[in-house]
Coordinates of C-alpha atoms in Angstrom, one line a residue:
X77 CA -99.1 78.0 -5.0
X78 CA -98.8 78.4 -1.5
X79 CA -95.8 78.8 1.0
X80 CA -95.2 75.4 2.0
X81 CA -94.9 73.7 -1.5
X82 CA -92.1 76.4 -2.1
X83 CA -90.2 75.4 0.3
X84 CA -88.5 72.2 -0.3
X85 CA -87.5 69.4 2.5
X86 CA -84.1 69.7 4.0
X87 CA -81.5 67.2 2.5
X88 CA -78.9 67.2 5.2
X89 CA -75.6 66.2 3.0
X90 CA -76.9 68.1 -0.3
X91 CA -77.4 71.3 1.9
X92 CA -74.4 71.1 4.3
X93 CA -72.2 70.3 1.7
X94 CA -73.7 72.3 -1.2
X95 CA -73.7 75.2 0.9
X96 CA -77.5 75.9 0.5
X97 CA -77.9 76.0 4.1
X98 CA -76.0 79.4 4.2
X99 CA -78.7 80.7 1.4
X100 CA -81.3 80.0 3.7
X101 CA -79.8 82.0 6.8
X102 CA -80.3 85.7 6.6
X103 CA -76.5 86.9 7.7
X104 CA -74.1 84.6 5.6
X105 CA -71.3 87.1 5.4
X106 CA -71.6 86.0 9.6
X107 CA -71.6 82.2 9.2
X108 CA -69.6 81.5 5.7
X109 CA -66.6 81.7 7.5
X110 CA -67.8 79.2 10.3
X111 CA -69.2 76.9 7.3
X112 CA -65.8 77.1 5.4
X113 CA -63.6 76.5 9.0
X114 CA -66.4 73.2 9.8
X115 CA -65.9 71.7 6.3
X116 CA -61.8 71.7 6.0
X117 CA -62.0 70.4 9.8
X118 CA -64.3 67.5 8.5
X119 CA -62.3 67.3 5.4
X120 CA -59.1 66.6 7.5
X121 CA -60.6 64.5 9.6
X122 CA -62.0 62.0 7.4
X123 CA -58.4 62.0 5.1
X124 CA -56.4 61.2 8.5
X125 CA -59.2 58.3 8.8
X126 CA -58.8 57.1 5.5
X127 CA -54.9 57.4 6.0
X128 CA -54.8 55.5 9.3
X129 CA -56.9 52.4 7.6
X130 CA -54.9 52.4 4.7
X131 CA -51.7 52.4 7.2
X132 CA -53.4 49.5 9.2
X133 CA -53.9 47.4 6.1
X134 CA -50.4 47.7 4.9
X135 CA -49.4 46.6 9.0
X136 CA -51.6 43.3 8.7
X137 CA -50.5 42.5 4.6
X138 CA -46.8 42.7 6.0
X139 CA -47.3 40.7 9.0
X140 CA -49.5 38.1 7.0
X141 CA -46.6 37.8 4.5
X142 CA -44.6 37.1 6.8
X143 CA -46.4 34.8 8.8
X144 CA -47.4 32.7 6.0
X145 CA -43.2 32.6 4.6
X146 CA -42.6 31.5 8.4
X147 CA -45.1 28.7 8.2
X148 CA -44.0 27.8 4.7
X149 CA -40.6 27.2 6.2
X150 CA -41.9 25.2 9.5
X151 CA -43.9 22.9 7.1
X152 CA -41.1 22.0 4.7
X153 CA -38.7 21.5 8.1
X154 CA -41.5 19.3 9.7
X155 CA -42.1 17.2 6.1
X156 CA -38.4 16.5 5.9
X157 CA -38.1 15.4 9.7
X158 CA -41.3 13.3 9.1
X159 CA -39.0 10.9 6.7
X160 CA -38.3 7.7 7.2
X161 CA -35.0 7.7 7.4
X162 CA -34.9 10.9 9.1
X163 CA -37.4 9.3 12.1
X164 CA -34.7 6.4 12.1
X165 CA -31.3 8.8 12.7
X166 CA -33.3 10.8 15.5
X167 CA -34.6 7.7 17.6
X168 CA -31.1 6.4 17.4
X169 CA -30.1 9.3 18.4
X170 CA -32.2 9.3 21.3
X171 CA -31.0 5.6 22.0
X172 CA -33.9 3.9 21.0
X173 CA -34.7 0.0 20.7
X174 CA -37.0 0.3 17.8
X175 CA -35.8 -1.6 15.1
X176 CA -37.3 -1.9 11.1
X177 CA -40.2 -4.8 10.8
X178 CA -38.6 -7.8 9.1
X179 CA -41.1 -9.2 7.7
X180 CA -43.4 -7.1 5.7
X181 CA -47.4 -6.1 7.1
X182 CA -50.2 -8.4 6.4
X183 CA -53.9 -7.9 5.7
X184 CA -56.1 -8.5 8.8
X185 CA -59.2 -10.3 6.9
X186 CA -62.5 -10.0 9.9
X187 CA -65.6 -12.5 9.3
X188 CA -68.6 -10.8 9.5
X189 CA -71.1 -12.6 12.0
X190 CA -74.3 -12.6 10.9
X191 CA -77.4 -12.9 13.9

């Protein structure tokens, strides 16, 4: 066998995070405490990430729980003020001369012309 098929490829997360990289450097005693100080920084980092995302969801479900009980409550307001007789107390109200049809709506029949 020669030297370069005993050396294998460098896999960046299996070695950083396995810790074979610190095998492969001649002083680890040197570096182990670098390696250990590098991984609980990115450790932290990546929790207070995870945290903040989490944090952010529960902010928009609130807000969206809210906005849709607000427009729950603006629909059923604007249904009831859509009502007939709600429409009739509010433009006499406003001192309006609109007045119910007497006589009930008829069918508009339309010939077709033909050319």
């Amino acid at each position: 066998m020669s030297g370069t098929e005993n050396k294998r490829k460098f896999n960046f997360a299996s070695d950083i995070l396995g810790g074979q990289i610190l095998s492969r450097l001649k002083t680890v005693d040197q570096y182990f405490i670098i390696y250990l100080f590098c991984l609980v920084i990115a450790f932290i980092s990546m929790n207070l990430s995870v945290e903040n995302t989490q944090l952010t969801m529960r902010r928009n479900q609130r807000e969206l729980k809210n906005l849709k009980a607000d427009y729950t409550a603006k629909a059923a307001r604007l249904q009831y003020l859509s009502k007939r007789n709600e429409v009739e107390i509010r433009l006499q109200e406003h001192g309006s001369l609109l007045q119910k049809p007497v006589d009930p709506a008829k069918a508009v029949k339309m010939a077709r012309k033909y050319n």
